[in-house]
mmCIF file of C-alpha atoms in Angstrom:
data_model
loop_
_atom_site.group_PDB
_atom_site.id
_atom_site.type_symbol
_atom_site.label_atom_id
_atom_site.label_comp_id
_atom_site.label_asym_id
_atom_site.label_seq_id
_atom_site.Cartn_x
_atom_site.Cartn_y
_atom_site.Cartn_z
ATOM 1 C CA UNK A 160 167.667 53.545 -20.360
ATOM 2 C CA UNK A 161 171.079 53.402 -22.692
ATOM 3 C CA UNK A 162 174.083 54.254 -21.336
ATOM 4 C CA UNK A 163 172.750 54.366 -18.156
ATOM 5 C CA UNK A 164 174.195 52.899 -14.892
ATOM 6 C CA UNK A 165 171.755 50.950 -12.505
ATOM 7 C CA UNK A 166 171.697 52.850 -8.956
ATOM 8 C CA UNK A 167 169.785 50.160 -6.905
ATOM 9 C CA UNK A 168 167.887 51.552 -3.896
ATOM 10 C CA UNK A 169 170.082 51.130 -0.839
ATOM 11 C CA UNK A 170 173.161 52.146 -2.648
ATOM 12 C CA UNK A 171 174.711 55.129 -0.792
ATOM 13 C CA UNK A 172 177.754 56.095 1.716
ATOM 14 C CA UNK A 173 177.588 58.488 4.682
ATOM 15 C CA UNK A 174 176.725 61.551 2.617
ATOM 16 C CA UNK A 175 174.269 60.385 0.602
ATOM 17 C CA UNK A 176 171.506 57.362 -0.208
ATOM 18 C CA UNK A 177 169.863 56.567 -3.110
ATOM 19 C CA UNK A 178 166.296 55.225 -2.580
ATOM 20 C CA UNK A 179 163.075 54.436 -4.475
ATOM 21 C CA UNK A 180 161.202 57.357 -3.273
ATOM 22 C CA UNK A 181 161.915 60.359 -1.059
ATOM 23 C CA UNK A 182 161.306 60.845 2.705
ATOM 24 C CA UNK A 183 159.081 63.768 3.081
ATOM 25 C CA UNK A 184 160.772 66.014 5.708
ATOM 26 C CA UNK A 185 159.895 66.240 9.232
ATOM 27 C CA UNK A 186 157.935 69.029 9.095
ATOM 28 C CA UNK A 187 155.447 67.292 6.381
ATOM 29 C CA UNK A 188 155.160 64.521 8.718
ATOM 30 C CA UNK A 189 154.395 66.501 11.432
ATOM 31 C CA UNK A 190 151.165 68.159 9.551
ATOM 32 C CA UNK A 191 153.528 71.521 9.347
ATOM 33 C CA UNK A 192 154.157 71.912 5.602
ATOM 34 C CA UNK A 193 156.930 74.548 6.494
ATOM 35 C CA UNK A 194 156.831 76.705 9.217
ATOM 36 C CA UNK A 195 157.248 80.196 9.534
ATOM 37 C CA UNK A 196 160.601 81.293 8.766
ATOM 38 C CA UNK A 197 162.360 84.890 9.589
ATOM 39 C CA UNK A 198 162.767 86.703 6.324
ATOM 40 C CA UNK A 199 159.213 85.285 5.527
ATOM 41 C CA UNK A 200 156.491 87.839 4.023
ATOM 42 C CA UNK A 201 153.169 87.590 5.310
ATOM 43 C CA UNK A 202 149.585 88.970 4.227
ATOM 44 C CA UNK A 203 147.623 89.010 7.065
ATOM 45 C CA UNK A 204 143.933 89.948 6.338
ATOM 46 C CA UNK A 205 141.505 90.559 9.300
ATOM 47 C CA UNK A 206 137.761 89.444 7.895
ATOM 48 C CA UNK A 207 135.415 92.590 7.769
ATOM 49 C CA UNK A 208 138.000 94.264 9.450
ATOM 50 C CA UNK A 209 140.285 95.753 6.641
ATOM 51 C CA UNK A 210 142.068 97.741 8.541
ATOM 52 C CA UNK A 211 144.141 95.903 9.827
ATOM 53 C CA UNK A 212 145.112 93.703 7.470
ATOM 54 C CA UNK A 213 148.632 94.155 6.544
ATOM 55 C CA UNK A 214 151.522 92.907 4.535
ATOM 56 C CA UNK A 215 154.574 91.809 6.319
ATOM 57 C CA UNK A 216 157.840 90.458 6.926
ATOM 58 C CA UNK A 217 159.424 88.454 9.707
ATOM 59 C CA UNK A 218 162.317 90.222 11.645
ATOM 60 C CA UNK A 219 165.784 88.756 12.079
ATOM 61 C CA UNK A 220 163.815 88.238 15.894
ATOM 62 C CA UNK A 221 160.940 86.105 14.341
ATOM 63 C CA UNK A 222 158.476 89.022 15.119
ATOM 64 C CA UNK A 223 155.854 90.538 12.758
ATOM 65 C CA UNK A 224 154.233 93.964 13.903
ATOM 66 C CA UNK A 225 150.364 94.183 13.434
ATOM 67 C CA UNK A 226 147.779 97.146 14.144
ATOM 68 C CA UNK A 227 146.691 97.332 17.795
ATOM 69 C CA UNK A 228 148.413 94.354 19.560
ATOM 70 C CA UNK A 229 151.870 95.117 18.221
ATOM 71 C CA UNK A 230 154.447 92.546 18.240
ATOM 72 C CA UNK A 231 154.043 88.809 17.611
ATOM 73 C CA UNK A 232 156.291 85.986 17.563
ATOM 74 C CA UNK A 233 156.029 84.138 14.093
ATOM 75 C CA UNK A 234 158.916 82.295 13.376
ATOM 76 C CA UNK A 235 158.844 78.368 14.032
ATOM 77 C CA UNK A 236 154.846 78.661 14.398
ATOM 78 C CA UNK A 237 152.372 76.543 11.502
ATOM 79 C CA UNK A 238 150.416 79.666 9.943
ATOM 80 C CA UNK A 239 147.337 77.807 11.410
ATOM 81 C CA UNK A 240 149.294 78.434 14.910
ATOM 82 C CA UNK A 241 149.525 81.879 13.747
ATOM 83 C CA UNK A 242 146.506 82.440 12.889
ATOM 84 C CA UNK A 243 145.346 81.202 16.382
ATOM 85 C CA UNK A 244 147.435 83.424 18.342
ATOM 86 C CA UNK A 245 146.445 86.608 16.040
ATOM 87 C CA UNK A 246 142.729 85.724 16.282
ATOM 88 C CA UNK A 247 143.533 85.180 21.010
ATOM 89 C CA UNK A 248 145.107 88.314 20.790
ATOM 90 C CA UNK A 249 142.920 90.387 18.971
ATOM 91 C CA UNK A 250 139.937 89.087 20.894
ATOM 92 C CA UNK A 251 141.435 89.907 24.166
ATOM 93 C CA UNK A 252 140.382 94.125 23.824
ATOM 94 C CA UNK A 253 139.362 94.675 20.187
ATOM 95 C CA UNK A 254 137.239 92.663 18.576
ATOM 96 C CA UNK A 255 134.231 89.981 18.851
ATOM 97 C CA UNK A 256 135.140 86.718 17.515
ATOM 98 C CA UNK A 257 137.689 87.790 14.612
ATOM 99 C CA UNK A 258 138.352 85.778 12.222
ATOM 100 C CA UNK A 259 141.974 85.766 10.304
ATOM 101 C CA UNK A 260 143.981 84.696 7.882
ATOM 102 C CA UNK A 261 147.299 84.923 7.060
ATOM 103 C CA UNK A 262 148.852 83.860 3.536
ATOM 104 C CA UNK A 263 153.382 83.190 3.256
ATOM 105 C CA UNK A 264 153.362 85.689 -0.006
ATOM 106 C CA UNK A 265 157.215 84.821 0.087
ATOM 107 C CA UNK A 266 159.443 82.965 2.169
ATOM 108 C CA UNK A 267 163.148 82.282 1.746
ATOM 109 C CA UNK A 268 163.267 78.964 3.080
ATOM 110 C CA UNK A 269 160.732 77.501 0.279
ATOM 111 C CA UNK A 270 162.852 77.378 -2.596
ATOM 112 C CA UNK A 271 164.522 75.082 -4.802
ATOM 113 C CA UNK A 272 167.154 74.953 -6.817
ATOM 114 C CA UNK A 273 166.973 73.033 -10.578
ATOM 115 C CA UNK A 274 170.491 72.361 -12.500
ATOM 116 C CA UNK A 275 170.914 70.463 -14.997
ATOM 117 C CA UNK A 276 169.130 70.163 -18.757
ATOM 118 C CA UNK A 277 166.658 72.969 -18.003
ATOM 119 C CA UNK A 278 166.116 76.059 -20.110
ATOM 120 C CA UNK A 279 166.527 78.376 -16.758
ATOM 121 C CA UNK A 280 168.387 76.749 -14.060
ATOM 122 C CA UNK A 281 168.470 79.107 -10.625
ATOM 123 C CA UNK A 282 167.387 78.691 -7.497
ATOM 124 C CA UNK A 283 163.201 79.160 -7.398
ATOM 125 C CA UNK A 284 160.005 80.293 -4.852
ATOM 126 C CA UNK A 285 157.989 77.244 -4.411
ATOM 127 C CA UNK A 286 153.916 77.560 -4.282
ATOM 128 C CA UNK A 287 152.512 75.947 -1.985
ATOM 129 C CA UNK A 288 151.992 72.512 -2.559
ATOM 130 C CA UNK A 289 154.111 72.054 -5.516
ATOM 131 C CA UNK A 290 155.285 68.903 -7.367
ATOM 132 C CA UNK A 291 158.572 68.091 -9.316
ATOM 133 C CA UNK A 292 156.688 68.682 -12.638
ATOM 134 C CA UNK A 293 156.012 72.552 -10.768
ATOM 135 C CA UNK A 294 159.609 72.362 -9.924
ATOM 136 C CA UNK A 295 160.710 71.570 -13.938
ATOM 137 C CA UNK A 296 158.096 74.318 -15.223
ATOM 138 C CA UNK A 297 159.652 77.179 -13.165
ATOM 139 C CA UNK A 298 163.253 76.101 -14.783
ATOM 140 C CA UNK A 299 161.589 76.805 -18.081
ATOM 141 C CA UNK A 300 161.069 73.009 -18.908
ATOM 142 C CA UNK A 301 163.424 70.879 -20.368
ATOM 143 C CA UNK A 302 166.928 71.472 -22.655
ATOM 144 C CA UNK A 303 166.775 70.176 -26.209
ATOM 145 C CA UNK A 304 169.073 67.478 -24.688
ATOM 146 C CA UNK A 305 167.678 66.617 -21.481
ATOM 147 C CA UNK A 306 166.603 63.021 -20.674
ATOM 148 C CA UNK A 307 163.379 62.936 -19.186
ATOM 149 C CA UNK A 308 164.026 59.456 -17.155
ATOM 150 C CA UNK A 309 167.528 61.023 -15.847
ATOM 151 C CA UNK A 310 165.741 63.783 -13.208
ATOM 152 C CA UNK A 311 166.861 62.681 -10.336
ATOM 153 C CA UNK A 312 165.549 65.179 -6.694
ATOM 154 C CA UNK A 313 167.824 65.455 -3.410
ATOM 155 C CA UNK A 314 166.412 66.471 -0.143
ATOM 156 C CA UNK A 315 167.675 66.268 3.306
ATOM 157 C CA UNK A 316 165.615 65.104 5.926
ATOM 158 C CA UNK A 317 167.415 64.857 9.386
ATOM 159 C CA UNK A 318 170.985 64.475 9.198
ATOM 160 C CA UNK A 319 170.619 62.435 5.629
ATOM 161 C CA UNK A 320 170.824 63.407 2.527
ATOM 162 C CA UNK A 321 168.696 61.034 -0.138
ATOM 163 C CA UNK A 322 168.647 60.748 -3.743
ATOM 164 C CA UNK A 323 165.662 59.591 -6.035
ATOM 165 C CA UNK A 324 165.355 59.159 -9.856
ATOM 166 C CA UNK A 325 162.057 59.953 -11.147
ATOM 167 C CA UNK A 326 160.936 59.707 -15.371
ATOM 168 C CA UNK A 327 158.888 62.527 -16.476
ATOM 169 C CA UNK A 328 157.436 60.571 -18.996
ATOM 170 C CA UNK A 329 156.087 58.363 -17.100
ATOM 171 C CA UNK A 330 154.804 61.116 -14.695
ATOM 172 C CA UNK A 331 152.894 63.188 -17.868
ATOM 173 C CA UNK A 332 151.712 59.216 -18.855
ATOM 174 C CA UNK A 333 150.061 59.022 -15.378
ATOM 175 C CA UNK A 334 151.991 55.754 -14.440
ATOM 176 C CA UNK A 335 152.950 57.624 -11.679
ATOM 177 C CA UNK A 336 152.265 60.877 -10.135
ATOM 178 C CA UNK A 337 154.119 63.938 -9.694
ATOM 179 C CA UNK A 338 156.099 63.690 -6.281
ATOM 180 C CA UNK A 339 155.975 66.380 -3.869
ATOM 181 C CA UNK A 340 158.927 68.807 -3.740
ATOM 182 C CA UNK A 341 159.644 70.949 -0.658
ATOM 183 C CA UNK A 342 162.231 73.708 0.132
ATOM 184 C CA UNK A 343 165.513 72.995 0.377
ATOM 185 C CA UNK A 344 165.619 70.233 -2.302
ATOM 186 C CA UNK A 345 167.082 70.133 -5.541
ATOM 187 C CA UNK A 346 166.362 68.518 -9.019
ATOM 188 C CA UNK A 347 169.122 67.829 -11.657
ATOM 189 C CA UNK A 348 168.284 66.627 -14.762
ATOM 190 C CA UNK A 349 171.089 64.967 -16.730
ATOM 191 C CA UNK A 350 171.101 64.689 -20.773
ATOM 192 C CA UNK A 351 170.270 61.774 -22.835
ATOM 193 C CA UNK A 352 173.952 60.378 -23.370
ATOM 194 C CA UNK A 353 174.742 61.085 -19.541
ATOM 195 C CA UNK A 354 175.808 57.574 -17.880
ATOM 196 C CA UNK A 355 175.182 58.099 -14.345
ATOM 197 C CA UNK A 356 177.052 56.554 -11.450
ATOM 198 C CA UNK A 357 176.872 57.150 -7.601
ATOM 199 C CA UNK A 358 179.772 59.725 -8.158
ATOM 200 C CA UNK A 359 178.374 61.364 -10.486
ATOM 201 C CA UNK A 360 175.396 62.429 -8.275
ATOM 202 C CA UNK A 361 177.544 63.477 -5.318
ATOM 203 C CA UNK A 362 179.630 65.832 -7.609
ATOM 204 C CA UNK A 363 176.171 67.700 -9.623
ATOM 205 C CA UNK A 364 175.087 67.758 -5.786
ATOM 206 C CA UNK A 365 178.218 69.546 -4.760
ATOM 207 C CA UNK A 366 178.348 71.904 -7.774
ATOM 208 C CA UNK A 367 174.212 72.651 -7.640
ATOM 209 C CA UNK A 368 174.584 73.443 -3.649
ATOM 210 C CA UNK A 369 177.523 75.773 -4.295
ATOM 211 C CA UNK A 370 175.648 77.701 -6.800
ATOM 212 C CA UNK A 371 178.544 78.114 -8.889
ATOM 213 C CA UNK A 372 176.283 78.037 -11.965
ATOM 214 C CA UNK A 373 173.215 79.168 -10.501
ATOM 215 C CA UNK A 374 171.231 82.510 -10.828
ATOM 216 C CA UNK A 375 169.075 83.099 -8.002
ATOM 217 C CA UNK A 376 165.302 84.135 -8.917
ATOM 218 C CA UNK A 377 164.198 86.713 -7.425
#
């Protein structure tokens, strides 16, 4: 693209690395998309048995309150581990075999936060299973002035911080596919006649984590 500097995979310092494509985080690797967070809402729906479903939200203790068998610890647990321990504990005195499900409704530790060239910029709920192009659409799409080959996604994943540049157009061309996005990252998307240069990242990085200019959703 014009104007625009080469970042070669590799390139990076101490506080952040540029590379081809992302790390997903631990917790992907692990098979736990994101786990339970305090703060989280929960709909937790008891099959045939309605009720005792219930809406609810993780205390600043990681506990949830449900009909029956009271408190349960929720925080740090996959909601297929949930689910489990809901179902054991329910089946102890109350019911034959239940069956249950429970659906993160919200949950403050899957959001993301898109600055740059985008209509809306703020700090966003993810769905489950959402993409960059997701990630764009809840920002509004692009600026008149955005460069769809300058969208570049940060994401922590231990004690690193790593950089990628992904083009959109290439994405909505099917060349390649939408990466993955997960909470905690965040997408910047520079305009057209942006040159971009290592430094440049680490500064829209330090202004889009400060949320100087940033409106959170709610």
């Amino acid at each position: 693209v014009s104007g625009m500097t080469s970042l070669a995979p590799g390139m990076g310092d101490a506080t952040l690395r540029v590379v081809a494509e992302l790390p997903p985080p631990a917790t992907a690797v692990s098979g736990i998309l994101q786990p339970v967070a305090v703060s989280d809402v929960l709909e937790v729906s008891v099959f045939q048995v309605p009720d005792l479903s219930r809406t609810v939200q993780v205390d600043d203790r990681g506990y949830i309150s449900l009909p029956l068998i009271g408190e349960v610890q929720a925080a740090g647990k996959s909601v297929q581990a949930l689910q489990r321990d809901i179902e054991a504990a329910y089946g102890r005195n109350y019911l034959q075999s239940p069956s249950v499900t429970v659906l993160v409704k919200e949950s403050a530790a899957r959001r993301v936060t898109v600055d740059g060239q985008v209509k809306r910029a703020g700090i966003f709920p993810l769905p489950p299973s959402a993409t960059l192009m997701d990630a764009i659409a809840l920002a509004g799409g692009f600026s008149d002035v955005a460069d769809p080959a300058k969208v570049y996604v940060f994401r922590q994943v231990g004690n690193t911080r790593y950089v990628a540049n992904y083009n959109v157009d290439d994405i909505r061309r099917g060349v390649r596919s939408s990466p993955a996005v997960y909470g905690g990252d965040v997408v910047v998307v520079f305009a057209s006649q942006s040159r971009i240069a290592f430094q440049n990242l680490k500064e829209v990085l330090g202004v889009a984590l400060t949320g100087a200019r940033l409106a959170t959703i709610p």
